[in-house]
Amino acid sequence: MTKSTAGKPKIVPMTGAGACAQAMRQINPDVVAAFPITPSTQVVEDFSTFVANGQVDTEFVTVESEHSAMSACIGASAAGGRVMTATSSAGMAYMWELLYVAASMRQPVLMTLVNRALTGPINIHCDHSDSMGARDSGWIQLYSENNQEAYDNLVMAARIAEHPDVRLPLMVCQDGFITSHSIQTMQLEDDKAVRAFVGPHKPLNSVLDTKHPVTWGALDLQDYYIEHKRSQEQGMRNALRVIEEVSADFAKTFGRSYGLFEAYRLDDAEIVLVALSSACGEIKEVVDEMRTKGEKVGLLKIRSFRPFPYAQIGKALSKAKIVTVLDRSASFGAHGPLFVEISATVGSYTANRPLLLGHTFGLGGRELTLRHIEHIISESRICLDKGTVGDRQGLWINVRGDKL
Amino acid sequence: MTKHPTTGKLATLSPETKQMCERPGTFSGGHRMCAGCPTGIFTKMLTRVSDDYEIVAGNATGCLEVASSIFPFSAWQIPWIHTAFENASATMSGVEACYRSLVRQGKLKKKLKFVVMGGDGGTYDIGLQSLSGAMERGHDLTYICYDNGAYMNTGVQRSSATPLGAATTTTPVGSQSYGRKGNRKDLTKIMLAHNLGYVAQASIHDIGDLFRKMKKAIDHDGPTFINLLSPCIPGWKIDADRAVESARLGVDCNFWPLFEVEQGRFTINYRPAPVKPVAEWVFSQGRFKHLKKHPAVVAAFQAEVDKQWAWLEMEEARTNPARKS
Amino acid sequence: MSDLKNWQELPLGGVIVEAGSAAKYETGSWRTWKPVTHRENCIHCLRCWEYCPEDAIVLEDGRDAAGAPRKFVQGVNYYHCKGCGLCVHECPVNKEGKVVALGFVRDEV
């Protein structure tokens, strides 16, 4: 139990989805507009019971599609409200057009994104294809290893997204079923403490302000579009600083520390694994195991994928000799998105030139076991000793028909 | 106040005209709609229908939205929001939900009403889902569709509202084609199935009728819908000064009956006498001129108009027996 | 038309904070023909004002014969008038065919 300086927290067993619903209840947004899709459904269902029992002031709009969900979220945010939603996979894909609109209109909509594979074939299990498909949309993307992190990230989300130097929408990602549906014990903070931490929402150019009427969603010609986008980009650049500031305040208030990434046994690591989300739990266990056998291995667990902290990660990788990146989504015909970002980091933000090795794993909920991780690490050591990654580059892990 | 020299006669202003001219407007000049586009006729009315509330407006992507909001110029003198093409109703649902939330929390006290506008493209077709959803959920908003019978903003492509036989860029006239095949969809009927408190058909040529209907629709607490006949100068291939006349003729041949339905009770607001043949309206527009070679299509068009009018008279007789024709 | 602003000077999100700023944009340069009022024949029915899509018919306050306040047509705002001719075509005095209350003349190029 971490020490909170505010109020009385509770240790509870809860699913990741349930934890996010609790965070939403505590944040008490003005509007929630959402459409159900597995495996994010519990977030919306739990929240519905809070609405039905008068535990929140939220106006809950049961929209008829995810595209309408994001539309209503943008409308409600432009009307000066604090707005939240949740979705996965095809739901995110359906609202894809509007993710860009939310970001460019600088509406700090907050989303729980329960990661699930994009169709096809249709699959309800975990991979990161949905959030990766949205990585250019202008949303801040924070990844959560477990239920506690998902909850903590959502509690921090409003302060990050609504910061006047940022004002961008934010999605907190957690792995579908693995995190969303598994019951883990976690610390649920006190309602009043969360509310005090999150603070009030400040409307900006509200469309309900008839005394100062504004026009939202104007058309830009060639003379203004790129300036508006440059302004949007600045919000993202500022978010790197703001995420750290809000996380520091969170640590002071609730006792749990988060950065832009977690450096796990990285100081003297020659082999560094890079990954997102729940797989990191397993990886940490294998890292510890192999450390006892003398292997100098560590994990770089990335929390903020957007904005991507190139300079900071570059520093963290400054001693690495081989960096093995595990992508839980595919960019067909190219390297995975995480591998591409790490390559950019190593290319421009480090003085050292470690070997770079990328793998794809876990699509559609395919398991990554401790044994697989151990194999990846030992094969990385072999590559390092050979001085080349050879034909292991781009290997998909645990696929029947391909070597391991 | 000075008296002005006149012919000796001063027109008597209708109550609607009086109300309109005494109140401040919504929509400035300097927008980029085509010369003669009649959408500026109905946007002028938005803030003038009532003193009891203020209006927040929104649009689907389309001619009116684009021409009124080219950064940094906005013709809107009231709060206005546009996000995308198919979701104007969903966007405003969110605005309205936030308004309800803030009022309920005691954070906002003024009375606001919400008006969404879209062309037939953003309403009948790509926007139908979000319109249906918003109407079904019971938001306090009024949807006004300005129906010009095609996707005009992208260059006159056919929509489900395009009348039979019309030439559009996706139903062009050719050796194998007489233009749009099949009858248009009746969106007003679809809206009637949503249990709305008020549904109406109006036209930009009849100011008094339109003003009255906009007031009724916006005054009403709950979702309401107005379908508005709104000719398009380049799309219909008519002269720039003919939008009003063309709408009048479209109503006078019963192509676009003026009626309203309040809690399921039909009232036909105008019965043309005499009823003009549809051909007169059709051949006043360049988009139909090729139909001179397809009299069977014109006959089919007339038959469809007659059928829909008969249905309307039947509904009025059934639901509003007190109404004398 | 406007001084083009740098990105730092723009309000967030592409919002236009000045309502009705389109009034600054001159659409009057579009026209080739223009309406001209003949106030001596005008019955001030305000039909032209109701139908003008550009809000280019200017009204003014006055009094009717009984002294009651009422709006009158003052003239045309040529900064915005696009010369579509709707006002001229729909004017009820023009339609009677005896005199002209709204003329339509070729505009100077």
Coordinates of N, CA, C and O in Angstrom, one line a residue, chain A residues 189-261:
Chain A
E189 N -7.8 5.1 -4.8 CA -7.7 6.2 -4.0 C -9.0 6.8 -3.5 O -10.1 6.5 -4.1
D190 N -8.9 7.7 -2.5 CA -10.1 8.3 -1.9 C -10.8 9.2 -2.9 O -10.1 10.0 -3.7
D191 N -12.1 9.2 -3.0 CA -12.9 10.0 -3.9 C -12.5 11.5 -3.9 O -12.2 12.1 -4.9
K192 N -12.5 12.0 -2.6 CA -12.2 13.4 -2.5 C -10.8 13.7 -2.9 O -10.5 14.8 -3.5
A193 N -9.9 12.8 -2.6 CA -8.5 13.0 -3.0 C -8.3 13.1 -4.5 O -7.5 13.9 -5.0
V194 N -9.0 12.2 -5.2 CA -8.9 12.2 -6.6 C -9.4 13.5 -7.2 O -8.9 14.1 -8.0
R195 N -10.6 13.9 -6.7 CA -11.3 15.1 -7.2 C -10.4 16.3 -6.9 O -10.2 17.2 -7.8
A196 N -9.7 16.3 -5.8 CA -8.9 17.5 -5.5 C -7.7 17.5 -6.4 O -7.2 18.5 -6.9
F197 N -7.1 16.3 -6.7 CA -6.0 16.2 -7.5 C -6.3 16.6 -9.0 O -5.6 17.4 -9.6
V198 N -7.5 16.2 -9.5 CA -7.9 16.4 -10.8 C -8.2 17.9 -11.0 O -7.9 18.5 -12.0
G199 N -9.0 18.5 -10.0 CA -9.3 19.9 -10.1 C -10.4 20.2 -11.1 O -10.9 19.3 -11.8
P200 N -10.9 21.4 -11.1 CA -12.0 21.8 -12.0 C -11.6 21.9 -13.4 O -10.4 22.1 -13.7
H201 N -12.6 21.8 -14.3 CA -12.3 22.0 -15.8 C -12.5 23.4 -16.2 O -13.5 24.0 -15.8
K202 N -11.6 23.9 -17.0 CA -11.8 25.3 -17.5 C -12.2 25.3 -18.9 O -11.4 24.9 -19.8
P203 N -13.4 25.7 -19.3 CA -13.8 25.8 -20.7 C -13.0 26.8 -21.5 O -12.5 27.8 -20.9
L204 N -12.8 26.5 -22.7 CA -12.1 27.5 -23.6 C -12.9 27.7 -24.8 O -13.2 26.8 -25.6
N205 N -13.4 29.0 -25.0 CA -14.2 29.3 -26.2 C -15.4 28.4 -26.3 O -15.7 27.9 -27.4
S206 N -16.1 28.3 -25.3 CA -17.3 27.4 -25.3 C -18.3 27.9 -26.3 O -18.6 29.0 -26.5
V207 N -18.9 26.9 -26.9 CA -19.9 27.1 -27.9 C -21.3 27.4 -27.3 O -22.3 27.8 -27.9
L208 N -21.3 27.4 -25.9 CA -22.5 27.8 -25.2 C -22.5 29.2 -24.8 O -23.4 29.8 -24.2
D209 N -21.3 29.8 -25.0 CA -21.1 31.2 -24.6 C -21.7 32.2 -25.6 O -21.0 32.6 -26.5
T210 N -23.0 32.5 -25.4 CA -23.7 33.3 -26.4 C -23.2 34.8 -26.4 O -23.5 35.6 -27.3
K211 N -22.6 35.1 -25.3 CA -22.1 36.5 -25.2 C -20.8 36.7 -26.0 O -20.5 37.8 -26.4
H212 N -20.1 35.6 -26.2 CA -18.9 35.7 -27.1 C -19.0 34.6 -28.1 O -18.3 33.6 -28.0
P213 N -19.9 34.8 -29.1 CA -20.1 33.7 -30.0 C -18.8 33.4 -30.9 O -18.1 34.3 -31.3
V214 N -18.5 32.1 -31.0 CA -17.3 31.7 -31.8 C -17.7 30.7 -32.8 O -18.8 30.1 -32.7
T215 N -16.9 30.5 -33.8 CA -17.1 29.6 -34.9 C -16.1 28.5 -34.8 O -14.9 28.7 -35.0
W216 N -16.5 27.2 -34.5 CA -15.7 26.1 -34.4 C -15.8 25.2 -35.6 O -16.8 24.9 -36.1
G217 N -14.6 24.8 -36.1 CA -14.6 23.9 -37.3 C -14.6 24.6 -38.6 O -15.2 24.1 -39.6
A218 N -14.0 25.7 -38.7 CA -13.9 26.5 -39.9 C -13.0 25.8 -40.9 O -12.3 24.9 -40.6
L219 N -13.2 26.2 -42.2 CA -12.4 25.6 -43.2 C -11.1 26.4 -43.4 O -11.1 27.6 -43.4
D220 N -10.0 25.7 -43.5 CA -8.7 26.3 -43.8 C -8.3 26.1 -45.3 O -8.5 25.0 -45.8
L221 N -7.8 27.2 -45.9 CA -7.2 27.0 -47.2 C -5.7 26.9 -47.0 O -5.2 26.7 -45.9
Q222 N -5.0 27.0 -48.1 CA -3.5 26.8 -48.1 C -2.8 27.8 -47.2 O -1.7 27.6 -46.8
D223 N -3.5 28.9 -46.9 CA -2.9 30.0 -46.2 C -2.8 29.8 -44.7 O -2.1 30.5 -44.0
Y224 N -3.6 28.9 -44.2 CA -3.6 28.8 -42.7 C -3.5 27.3 -42.1 O -3.2 27.2 -41.0
Y225 N -3.7 26.3 -43.0 CA -3.8 25.0 -42.4 C -2.5 24.6 -41.7 O -2.5 24.1 -40.5
I226 N -1.3 24.8 -42.3 CA -0.1 24.4 -41.7 C 0.2 25.1 -40.5 O 0.9 24.6 -39.5
E227 N -0.2 26.4 -40.4 CA 0.0 27.1 -39.1 C -0.8 26.5 -38.0 O -0.3 26.4 -36.8
H228 N -2.0 26.2 -38.3 CA -2.9 25.5 -37.3 C -2.3 24.2 -36.8 O -2.3 23.9 -35.6
K229 N -1.7 23.5 -37.7 CA -1.1 22.2 -37.4 C 0.2 22.4 -36.6 O 0.5 21.6 -35.7
R230 N 0.9 23.4 -36.9 CA 2.2 23.7 -36.2 C 1.8 24.0 -34.7 O 2.6 23.6 -33.8
S231 N 0.7 24.8 -34.5 CA 0.3 25.1 -33.2 C -0.1 23.8 -32.4 O 0.2 23.6 -31.3
Q232 N -0.7 22.9 -33.1 CA -1.1 21.6 -32.6 C 0.1 20.8 -32.2 O 0.2 20.2 -31.1
E233 N 1.1 20.8 -33.0 CA 2.3 20.1 -32.7 C 3.0 20.6 -31.5 O 3.6 19.9 -30.7
Q234 N 2.9 21.9 -31.3 CA 3.5 22.5 -30.1 C 2.9 22.0 -28.8 O 3.6 21.8 -27.8
G235 N 1.6 21.8 -28.9 CA 0.9 21.2 -27.7 C 1.5 19.8 -27.4 O 1.7 19.5 -26.2
M236 N 1.8 19.0 -28.4 CA 2.4 17.7 -28.2 C 3.8 17.8 -27.6 O 4.2 17.1 -26.7
R237 N 4.5 18.7 -28.1 CA 5.9 18.9 -27.6 C 5.9 19.3 -26.1 O 6.7 18.9 -25.3
N238 N 5.0 20.2 -25.8 CA 4.8 20.7 -24.4 C 4.4 19.6 -23.5 O 4.7 19.5 -22.3
A239 N 3.6 18.6 -24.1 CA 3.1 17.5 -23.3 C 4.2 16.7 -22.6 O 4.0 16.1 -21.6
L240 N 5.4 16.6 -23.3 CA 6.5 15.8 -22.7 C 6.8 16.4 -21.3 O 6.9 15.6 -20.3
R241 N 6.8 17.7 -21.2 CA 7.1 18.3 -19.9 C 6.0 18.2 -19.0 O 6.1 17.9 -17.8
V242 N 4.8 18.4 -19.5 CA 3.6 18.4 -18.6 C 3.3 17.0 -18.1 O 2.9 16.9 -16.9
I243 N 3.5 16.0 -18.9 CA 3.3 14.6 -18.4 C 4.2 14.4 -17.1 O 3.8 13.8 -16.1
E244 N 5.5 14.8 -17.3 CA 6.4 14.6 -16.1 C 6.0 15.5 -14.9 O 6.0 15.0 -13.8
E245 N 5.5 16.7 -15.2 CA 5.1 17.5 -14.0 C 3.9 17.0 -13.3 O 3.9 16.9 -12.1
V246 N 2.9 16.5 -14.1 CA 1.7 16.0 -13.4 C 2.0 14.7 -12.7 O 1.5 14.4 -11.6
S247 N 2.9 13.9 -13.3 CA 3.3 12.6 -12.7 C 4.0 12.9 -11.4 O 3.9 12.1 -10.5
A248 N 4.9 13.9 -11.4 CA 5.6 14.2 -10.2 C 4.6 14.6 -9.1 O 4.8 14.2 -7.9
D249 N 3.6 15.4 -9.4 CA 2.6 15.8 -8.5 C 1.8 14.6 -8.0 O 1.4 14.5 -6.8
F250 N 1.5 13.7 -8.9 CA 0.8 12.5 -8.6 C 1.6 11.7 -7.5 O 1.1 11.1 -6.6
A251 N 2.9 11.6 -7.8 CA 3.8 10.8 -6.8 C 3.8 11.5 -5.5 O 3.7 10.8 -4.4
K252 N 3.8 12.8 -5.4 CA 3.8 13.5 -4.1 C 2.4 13.2 -3.4 O 2.4 13.1 -2.2
T253 N 1.4 13.2 -4.2 CA 0.0 13.0 -3.6 C -0.3 11.6 -3.2 O -0.8 11.3 -2.1
F254 N 0.0 10.7 -4.1 CA -0.5 9.3 -4.0 C 0.6 8.3 -3.8 O 0.4 7.1 -3.5
G255 N 1.9 8.7 -3.9 CA 3.0 7.9 -3.6 C 3.5 7.0 -4.7 O 4.4 6.2 -4.4
R256 N 2.9 7.0 -5.9 CA 3.4 6.1 -6.9 C 4.1 7.0 -8.0 O 3.4 7.9 -8.5
S257 N 5.3 6.6 -8.4 CA 6.0 7.4 -9.4 C 6.0 6.9 -10.8 O 6.1 5.7 -11.0
Y258 N 5.7 7.8 -11.7 CA 5.7 7.4 -13.1 C 6.5 8.4 -13.9 O 6.5 9.6 -13.6
G259 N 7.2 8.0 -14.9 CA 7.9 8.9 -15.8 C 7.3 8.7 -17.2 O 6.3 8.2 -17.4
L260 N 8.1 9.2 -18.2 CA 7.7 9.0 -19.6 C 7.9 7.5 -20.0 O 7.3 7.0 -20.9
F261 N 8.8 6.8 -19.3 CA 9.0 5.4 -19.5 C 9.5 4.9 -18.2 O 9.8 5.6 -17.2

